[in-house]
Amino acid sequence: MSVTTQTGFTNDAFERFLAERDEPAWLRDLRADAWKKFGELPMPSQRDEEWMRTDIRLLRLDKFGFPSEPATGVGVPDGLLTAGVALGGQAAALDSQPHQAKLEPKWAERGVLFGSLDELVREHGDLIKPHLFRAFDPGYDRFAALHTAASSGSMLLYVPRGVTIDEPLHMLSVLSDGAADFGHALVILEDGAEATLLAETASLSEDATGLHCGAVELLVGAGARLRYVNFQNWAGRVWHFAHQKARVDRDASLQWTIAALGAKLAKVNQHVALSGPGANAQVNGVMFTEGRQHLAYNTLQHHEAPHCRSDLLYKAALQDASRTVWRGMIRVDAGAQKTDGYQRNDNLMLSDESRSDSIPGLEIEADDVRCTHGSTTGRVDDEQIFYARCRGLTRKEAVRMVVAGFFQQVFDRITIESVREALGEAIGRRIREYE
């Protein structure tokens, strides 16, 4: 059941959406400016370098609209990443509207804020205003402008200076058939804070259509530590567009793991800015595609300050006629001496019809750095399959074992057992019989 107003993105629809929201004037002004930019900016096309391998001509934005009141009596599924995990808080949104949120009292008593950004901004606007859209550019492209104008069902995690949350927190965004999601995840860790956040997306049915036009902002203060897991698991007919950016300050640490299994087409910009000396970022990516899925991820490791380290590892396994595009860049500013940057993308082809485009790159303006990149693409080794089948495994079981081994290097980086197991099981269920 759809709960999104099917009026398209018109001026009248935007005015009605704005009038229904109880928000501070500064946020309403941001929305109005972004809506103007949305009308001025062209739709991305394959003439643009960033989009030349991603075709969105079949997308019809007028089939979707601004979020409306959600249907009553509609539940949300349980998260896949949280089995057996003692959580410090949970928040969920349904069709880009707040659904539920709770935070353990012991964390609330220490000043932690967690839950619906739509609701918290009314009470804590002065705290949120300097951070919201600090790492996100509303005018980057037409999807960024639309997200800023229509963002709803958004979520916030704010951890005060020096507070360590030793229990994972969980965010879940859910779409029903034909609905649109404009969720914005804002994570603020002040100096010396520490937290682990698990974020998931899901559809209410496997054949649901939908649109996600979202954003993630991770702001990691000096000496803070953030572990962030983002599991994209939309149904196979959902269009997924997102701008995701982190800013990591002096001597801070970020471990960012993405898993992309769902969506009809995904175009994601994932940027990490190392903005303070001694900052460290580890970025892990797992992608598994099937059918005619098209997943495109643009990653940027931006070294703005000296003595910083970044380490990116993306792995993709592709079956059927699916396709992945990865464009990675390590950018080192002139003052970012003593940079240590690394990126690697590995691709495992499970069929003759699948295709992977891997495009690593370096832009270095400093002269005292160590930056390397690499990419590999290959098929499943038939000798490995034969060896496994000789020992009683079926071909599907053998392929599943090979794929699990392929992803193990990324899984070994993930410190949360439930996340490792959930990702492994989700990928294993998707592997088909093939010859």
Coordinates of C-alpha atoms in Angstrom, one line a residue:
M1 CA 0.0 0.0 0.0
S2 CA 1.4 3.4 -1.0
V3 CA 1.1 6.3 1.4
T4 CA 2.9 8.9 -0.7
T5 CA 0.8 11.6 -2.4
Q6 CA 1.0 10.9 -6.1
T7 CA 1.0 14.5 -7.4
G8 CA 4.5 14.7 -8.7
F9 CA 7.0 17.3 -7.7
T10 CA 5.2 20.5 -8.5
N11 CA 5.2 24.0 -6.9
D12 CA 1.7 23.4 -5.4
A13 CA 2.8 20.0 -4.0
F14 CA 5.9 21.6 -2.4
E15 CA 3.9 24.4 -0.8
R16 CA 1.4 21.9 0.7
F17 CA 4.3 19.8 2.0
L18 CA 6.0 22.8 3.6
A19 CA 2.7 24.1 5.1
E20 CA 2.1 20.7 6.8
R21 CA 5.5 20.8 8.6
D22 CA 6.1 22.4 12.0
E23 CA 9.8 23.4 11.5
P24 CA 12.1 26.3 12.4
A25 CA 12.2 29.2 10.0
W26 CA 15.8 28.6 9.1
L27 CA 15.0 25.0 8.0
R28 CA 12.0 26.2 5.9
D29 CA 14.3 28.7 4.2
L30 CA 16.8 25.9 3.4
R31 CA 14.0 23.9 1.8
A32 CA 12.8 26.8 -0.2
D33 CA 16.3 27.6 -1.6
A34 CA 16.8 23.9 -2.4
W35 CA 13.4 23.7 -4.2
K36 CA 14.5 26.6 -6.4
K37 CA 17.7 24.9 -7.2
F38 CA 15.8 21.7 -8.1
G39 CA 13.8 23.6 -10.7
E40 CA 17.0 25.2 -12.2
L41 CA 19.2 22.1 -12.3
P42 CA 19.0 19.7 -15.2
M43 CA 18.5 16.0 -14.8
P44 CA 21.8 14.1 -14.9
S45 CA 22.5 12.4 -18.1
Q46 CA 25.2 10.1 -19.7
R47 CA 26.8 13.2 -21.1
D48 CA 28.0 14.0 -17.6
E49 CA 31.3 12.2 -16.7
E50 CA 30.0 11.0 -13.3
W51 CA 26.9 9.5 -15.0
M52 CA 28.2 8.3 -18.3
R53 CA 27.9 4.6 -17.3
T54 CA 24.6 5.0 -15.5
D55 CA 21.4 5.3 -17.6
I56 CA 18.4 6.8 -15.7
R57 CA 16.2 7.6 -18.8
L58 CA 13.5 5.1 -17.6
L59 CA 13.1 7.0 -14.3
R60 CA 9.8 8.9 -14.1
L61 CA 10.0 11.2 -11.1
D62 CA 6.4 12.3 -11.7
K63 CA 5.2 8.9 -10.5
F64 CA 6.4 9.8 -7.0
G65 CA 5.6 12.7 -4.7
F66 CA 6.3 14.4 -1.4
P67 CA 5.8 12.3 1.8
S68 CA 2.3 12.4 3.2
E69 CA 0.8 10.9 6.4
P70 CA 1.7 7.2 6.7
A71 CA -1.1 4.6 6.7
T72 CA -2.2 3.4 10.1
G73 CA -1.8 -0.2 11.2
V74 CA 1.2 -0.8 9.0
G75 CA 4.1 -2.5 10.8
V76 CA 7.8 -2.5 9.9
P77 CA 9.9 -5.6 9.7
D78 CA 12.7 -6.5 12.1
G79 CA 16.2 -5.5 11.2
L80 CA 18.5 -8.2 9.8
L81 CA 21.6 -6.8 11.6
T82 CA 20.3 -6.9 15.1
A83 CA 19.6 -10.6 15.9
G84 CA 20.9 -11.3 19.3
V85 CA 22.3 -7.8 19.8
A86 CA 21.6 -5.8 22.9
L87 CA 20.7 -2.4 21.5
G88 CA 21.1 1.0 23.2
G89 CA 18.3 2.5 21.0
Q90 CA 16.2 1.9 17.9
A91 CA 14.5 4.2 15.5
A92 CA 12.4 3.5 12.4
A93 CA 10.7 5.4 9.6
L94 CA 8.0 4.2 7.2
D95 CA 7.6 5.8 3.9
S96 CA 9.7 8.8 5.0
Q97 CA 7.6 9.4 8.1
P98 CA 8.8 8.8 11.7
H99 CA 7.4 5.5 12.9
Q100 CA 9.0 4.8 16.3
A101 CA 12.0 5.6 18.3
K102 CA 13.4 4.6 21.7
L103 CA 16.7 5.2 23.6
E104 CA 17.8 3.5 26.8
P105 CA 17.4 6.0 29.7
K106 CA 21.0 5.6 30.8
W107 CA 22.1 7.2 27.5
A108 CA 19.5 9.9 27.5
E109 CA 20.6 10.9 31.0
R110 CA 24.1 11.5 29.6
G111 CA 22.8 13.9 27.0
V112 CA 22.6 11.6 24.0
L113 CA 19.9 12.4 21.4
F114 CA 18.6 9.7 19.2
G115 CA 15.5 9.3 17.1
S116 CA 13.5 11.3 14.6
L117 CA 15.3 14.3 13.3
D118 CA 12.0 15.7 12.2
E119 CA 10.9 15.8 15.9
L120 CA 14.2 16.6 17.6
V121 CA 14.9 19.7 15.4
R122 CA 11.9 21.4 16.9
E123 CA 13.3 21.1 20.5
H124 CA 17.0 21.2 19.8
G125 CA 17.2 23.4 16.7
D126 CA 20.0 25.5 18.1
L127 CA 22.2 22.4 18.6
I128 CA 21.3 20.9 15.2
K129 CA 21.4 24.0 13.0
P130 CA 25.3 24.3 12.8
H131 CA 25.6 20.6 11.7
L132 CA 22.7 19.9 9.4
F133 CA 23.9 20.1 5.8
R134 CA 27.4 20.9 7.0
A135 CA 28.9 18.0 5.0
F136 CA 26.2 17.9 2.4
D137 CA 25.9 20.2 -0.7
P138 CA 22.2 20.8 -1.5
G139 CA 23.2 22.2 -4.9
Y140 CA 25.5 19.3 -6.0
D141 CA 23.0 17.9 -8.4
R142 CA 19.2 17.7 -9.0
F143 CA 18.8 14.8 -6.6
A144 CA 20.7 16.6 -3.8
A145 CA 18.4 19.6 -4.2
L146 CA 15.3 17.4 -4.3
H147 CA 16.4 15.6 -1.1
T148 CA 17.0 18.9 0.7
A149 CA 13.6 20.2 -0.2
A150 CA 11.7 17.1 0.6
S151 CA 13.7 15.4 3.4
S152 CA 11.4 13.7 5.9
G153 CA 11.6 10.6 8.1
S154 CA 15.1 11.7 8.9
M155 CA 17.1 10.4 11.9
L156 CA 19.6 11.9 14.3
L157 CA 22.3 10.6 16.6
Y158 CA 24.1 13.2 18.8
V159 CA 26.7 12.0 21.3
P160 CA 28.1 14.7 23.6
R161 CA 31.7 15.3 24.3
G162 CA 33.5 12.4 26.0
V163 CA 30.5 10.0 26.1
T164 CA 31.1 6.4 25.0
I165 CA 28.0 4.4 24.0
D166 CA 29.0 0.7 24.4
E167 CA 25.8 -0.7 22.9
P168 CA 25.0 -0.5 19.2
L169 CA 22.2 1.8 18.0
H170 CA 19.9 0.8 15.1
M171 CA 18.1 2.8 12.4
L172 CA 15.6 1.3 9.9
S173 CA 14.0 2.9 6.9
V174 CA 11.1 1.0 5.2
L175 CA 9.3 1.6 1.9
S176 CA 5.8 0.3 0.9
D177 CA 4.9 -0.2 -2.7
G178 CA 5.0 3.0 -4.8
A179 CA 6.3 5.2 -2.0
A180 CA 9.2 7.6 -1.8
D181 CA 11.8 7.9 0.9
F182 CA 13.8 11.1 1.5
G183 CA 15.4 10.2 4.8
H184 CA 18.5 12.0 6.0
A185 CA 20.8 10.4 8.6
L186 CA 22.7 13.0 10.7
V187 CA 25.3 11.6 13.1
I188 CA 27.2 14.0 15.3
L189 CA 30.0 12.8 17.6
E190 CA 31.5 15.6 19.7
D191 CA 35.2 15.5 20.7
G192 CA 36.2 12.2 22.4
A193 CA 32.8 10.5 21.9
E194 CA 32.3 6.9 20.7
A195 CA 29.4 5.1 19.2
T196 CA 28.4 2.2 16.9
L197 CA 25.4 2.7 14.6
L198 CA 23.7 0.1 12.4
A199 CA 21.5 1.6 9.6
E200 CA 19.3 -0.5 7.3
T201 CA 16.8 0.0 4.5
A202 CA 14.1 -2.5 3.5
S203 CA 10.9 -2.8 1.5
L204 CA 7.6 -4.3 2.7
S205 CA 7.4 -6.6 -0.2
E206 CA 10.0 -8.1 -2.6
D207 CA 8.3 -6.8 -5.7
A208 CA 7.7 -3.3 -4.4
T209 CA 8.5 -0.2 -6.5
G210 CA 9.8 3.0 -4.9
L211 CA 12.2 5.9 -4.9
H212 CA 14.9 6.7 -2.4
C213 CA 16.5 10.1 -2.6
G214 CA 18.5 10.3 0.6
A215 CA 21.6 11.5 2.4
V216 CA 24.0 10.6 5.2
E217 CA 26.2 13.0 7.2
L218 CA 28.7 11.7 9.6
L219 CA 30.5 14.3 11.7
V220 CA 33.2 12.8 13.8
G221 CA 34.8 15.3 16.3
A222 CA 38.4 15.4 17.5
G223 CA 39.5 12.1 19.1
A224 CA 36.1 10.5 18.5
R225 CA 35.4 7.0 17.2
L226 CA 32.5 6.0 15.0
R227 CA 31.6 2.6 13.6
Y228 CA 28.9 3.0 11.0
V229 CA 27.3 0.1 9.1
N230 CA 24.9 1.0 6.2
F231 CA 22.9 -2.0 4.7
Q232 CA 21.0 -1.1 1.5
N233 CA 18.4 -3.8 1.0
W234 CA 15.6 -2.2 -1.0
A235 CA 13.4 -4.4 -3.2
G236 CA 14.6 -5.0 -6.7
R237 CA 12.3 -2.3 -8.3
V238 CA 13.4 0.6 -6.2
W239 CA 15.4 3.6 -7.6
H240 CA 18.1 4.5 -5.1
F241 CA 20.0 7.8 -5.1
A242 CA 22.1 9.0 -2.2
H243 CA 24.8 11.5 -1.2
Q244 CA 26.8 10.3 1.8
K245 CA 29.7 12.2 3.4
A246 CA 31.8 12.0 6.5
R247 CA 34.0 14.6 8.1
V248 CA 36.7 13.2 10.4
D249 CA 38.5 15.6 12.6
R250 CA 41.9 15.6 14.4
D251 CA 43.0 12.1 15.7
A252 CA 39.4 10.8 15.1
S253 CA 38.6 7.4 13.7
L254 CA 35.8 6.2 11.4
Q255 CA 35.0 2.7 10.3
W256 CA 32.3 2.9 7.6
T257 CA 30.9 -0.3 6.1
I258 CA 28.4 -0.4 3.3
A259 CA 26.6 -3.4 2.0
A260 CA 24.5 -3.0 -1.2
L261 CA 22.3 -5.9 -2.2
G262 CA 19.0 -4.3 -3.2
A263 CA 17.5 -1.7 -5.6
K264 CA 16.8 -1.7 -9.4
L265 CA 19.4 1.0 -9.9
A266 CA 21.6 2.7 -7.4
K267 CA 23.8 5.8 -7.8
V268 CA 25.6 6.7 -4.6
N269 CA 28.3 9.2 -3.9
Q270 CA 30.3 8.2 -0.8
H271 CA 32.8 10.8 0.3
V272 CA 35.1 10.9 3.4
A273 CA 36.9 14.1 4.2
L274 CA 39.9 13.8 6.6
S275 CA 39.8 17.3 7.9
G276 CA 42.0 17.2 10.9
P277 CA 45.7 16.0 11.4
G278 CA 45.9 12.4 12.4
A279 CA 42.4 11.4 11.2
N280 CA 41.9 7.8 10.2
A281 CA 39.2 6.3 8.0
Q282 CA 38.5 2.7 7.0
V283 CA 35.9 2.2 4.3
N284 CA 34.5 -1.3 3.6
G285 CA 32.1 -2.1 0.7
V286 CA 30.2 -5.3 -0.1
M287 CA 28.1 -5.5 -3.2
F288 CA 26.1 -8.5 -4.6
T289 CA 24.0 -8.0 -7.7
E290 CA 21.6 -10.2 -9.7
G291 CA 19.0 -10.0 -12.5
R292 CA 19.5 -6.7 -14.3
Q293 CA 20.5 -4.7 -11.3
H294 CA 22.8 -1.7 -11.8
L295 CA 24.8 -0.4 -8.8
A296 CA 27.1 2.6 -9.2
Y297 CA 29.2 3.9 -6.4
N298 CA 31.5 6.9 -6.6
T299 CA 33.9 7.1 -3.6
L300 CA 36.2 9.9 -2.6
Q301 CA 38.9 9.8 0.1
H302 CA 39.7 13.5 0.5
H303 CA 42.9 14.2 2.5
E304 CA 42.6 17.8 3.6
A305 CA 45.1 17.7 6.5
P306 CA 48.5 16.1 7.1
H307 CA 49.4 12.8 8.8
C308 CA 46.0 11.2 7.9
R309 CA 45.3 7.6 6.8
S310 CA 42.5 6.2 4.7
D311 CA 42.0 2.6 3.6
L312 CA 39.2 1.6 1.2
L313 CA 38.3 -1.9 0.2
Y314 CA 35.3 -2.6 -2.0
K315 CA 34.3 -6.1 -3.2
A316 CA 31.5 -7.0 -5.6
A317 CA 30.1 -10.3 -6.8
L318 CA 27.9 -10.2 -9.9
Q319 CA 25.5 -12.8 -11.4
D320 CA 23.0 -12.9 -14.3
A321 CA 23.1 -9.7 -16.4
S322 CA 23.8 -7.3 -13.5
R323 CA 26.3 -4.5 -13.6
T324 CA 28.4 -2.5 -11.1
V325 CA 30.3 0.7 -11.5
W326 CA 32.9 1.8 -9.0
R327 CA 34.7 5.1 -9.5
G328 CA 37.2 5.7 -6.7
M329 CA 39.4 8.7 -6.1
I330 CA 42.1 9.6 -3.5
R331 CA 42.5 13.4 -3.4
V332 CA 45.4 14.9 -1.5
D333 CA 45.4 18.6 -0.9
A334 CA 48.7 20.6 -1.1
G335 CA 49.0 20.9 2.7
A336 CA 48.2 17.2 3.4
Q337 CA 51.8 16.0 3.7
K338 CA 52.5 12.5 5.2
T339 CA 49.3 11.2 3.8
D340 CA 48.8 7.4 3.7
G341 CA 46.0 6.5 1.3
Y342 CA 45.0 3.1 -0.2
Q343 CA 42.0 1.9 -2.2
R344 CA 41.2 -1.4 -3.8
N345 CA 38.2 -2.8 -5.7
D346 CA 37.8 -6.6 -6.4
N347 CA 35.1 -8.0 -8.6
L348 CA 34.0 -11.6 -9.0
M349 CA 32.0 -12.5 -12.1
L350 CA 29.5 -15.3 -11.7
S351 CA 28.1 -15.2 -15.2
D352 CA 29.2 -14.3 -18.8
E353 CA 26.5 -11.6 -19.0
S354 CA 27.5 -9.6 -15.9
R355 CA 29.7 -6.5 -16.2
S356 CA 31.9 -4.6 -13.8
D357 CA 33.5 -1.2 -14.5
S358 CA 36.2 -0.3 -12.0
I359 CA 37.9 3.1 -12.3
P360 CA 40.4 4.0 -9.5
G361 CA 42.2 7.3 -9.5
L362 CA 44.6 9.6 -7.7
E363 CA 44.8 13.4 -7.5
I364 CA 47.8 14.4 -5.5
E365 CA 49.0 17.9 -4.9
A366 CA 51.4 17.1 -1.9
D367 CA 54.9 15.8 -2.4
D368 CA 55.4 13.6 0.7
V369 CA 52.7 11.0 0.5
R370 CA 52.1 7.2 0.1
C371 CA 49.1 6.6 -2.0
T372 CA 48.3 3.4 -3.9
H373 CA 45.3 1.8 -5.6
G374 CA 44.4 -1.4 -7.3
S375 CA 41.5 -3.3 -9.0
T376 CA 40.9 -6.9 -10.0
T377 CA 38.2 -8.6 -12.0
G378 CA 37.9 -12.3 -12.6
R379 CA 35.5 -15.3 -12.9
V380 CA 34.9 -18.1 -10.4
D381 CA 37.7 -20.6 -10.7
D382 CA 36.3 -23.7 -12.3
E383 CA 39.0 -25.8 -10.6
Q384 CA 37.9 -24.7 -7.2
I385 CA 34.3 -25.6 -8.1
F386 CA 35.4 -29.0 -9.4
Y387 CA 37.4 -29.7 -6.2
A388 CA 34.5 -28.8 -4.0
R389 CA 32.0 -31.0 -6.0
C390 CA 34.4 -33.9 -5.8
R391 CA 34.0 -33.7 -2.0
G392 CA 30.2 -34.0 -2.2
L393 CA 29.1 -30.4 -2.5
T394 CA 26.5 -29.3 -5.1
R395 CA 27.6 -26.7 -7.6
K396 CA 25.5 -24.1 -5.8
E397 CA 27.0 -25.0 -2.4
A398 CA 30.5 -24.8 -4.0
V399 CA 29.8 -21.4 -5.5
R400 CA 28.4 -20.1 -2.2
M401 CA 31.6 -21.3 -0.5
V402 CA 33.8 -19.5 -3.1
V403 CA 31.8 -16.3 -2.8
A404 CA 32.0 -16.4 1.0
G405 CA 35.7 -16.7 0.8
F406 CA 35.8 -13.8 -1.7
F407 CA 34.1 -11.5 0.8
Q408 CA 35.9 -12.8 3.9
Q409 CA 38.5 -10.1 3.7
V410 CA 35.8 -7.5 4.2
F411 CA 33.9 -9.5 6.8
D412 CA 37.1 -9.9 8.9
R413 CA 37.2 -6.1 9.2
I414 CA 33.6 -6.0 10.7
T415 CA 33.8 -6.3 14.5
I416 CA 30.1 -7.0 15.1
E417 CA 29.3 -10.7 14.7
S418 CA 25.6 -10.2 13.9
V419 CA 26.5 -7.9 11.0
R420 CA 29.0 -10.5 9.6
E421 CA 26.5 -13.3 9.8
A422 CA 23.5 -11.3 8.4
L423 CA 25.5 -10.2 5.4
G424 CA 26.8 -13.6 4.7
E425 CA 23.4 -15.2 4.9
A426 CA 21.7 -12.5 2.8
I427 CA 24.3 -13.0 0.1
G428 CA 24.2 -16.8 0.3
R429 CA 20.4 -16.8 -0.3
R430 CA 20.8 -14.9 -3.5
I431 CA 23.3 -17.3 -5.2
R432 CA 21.6 -19.2 -8.0
E433 CA 22.3 -22.5 -9.8
Y434 CA 24.2 -21.9 -13.0
E435 CA 26.5 -23.8 -15.3

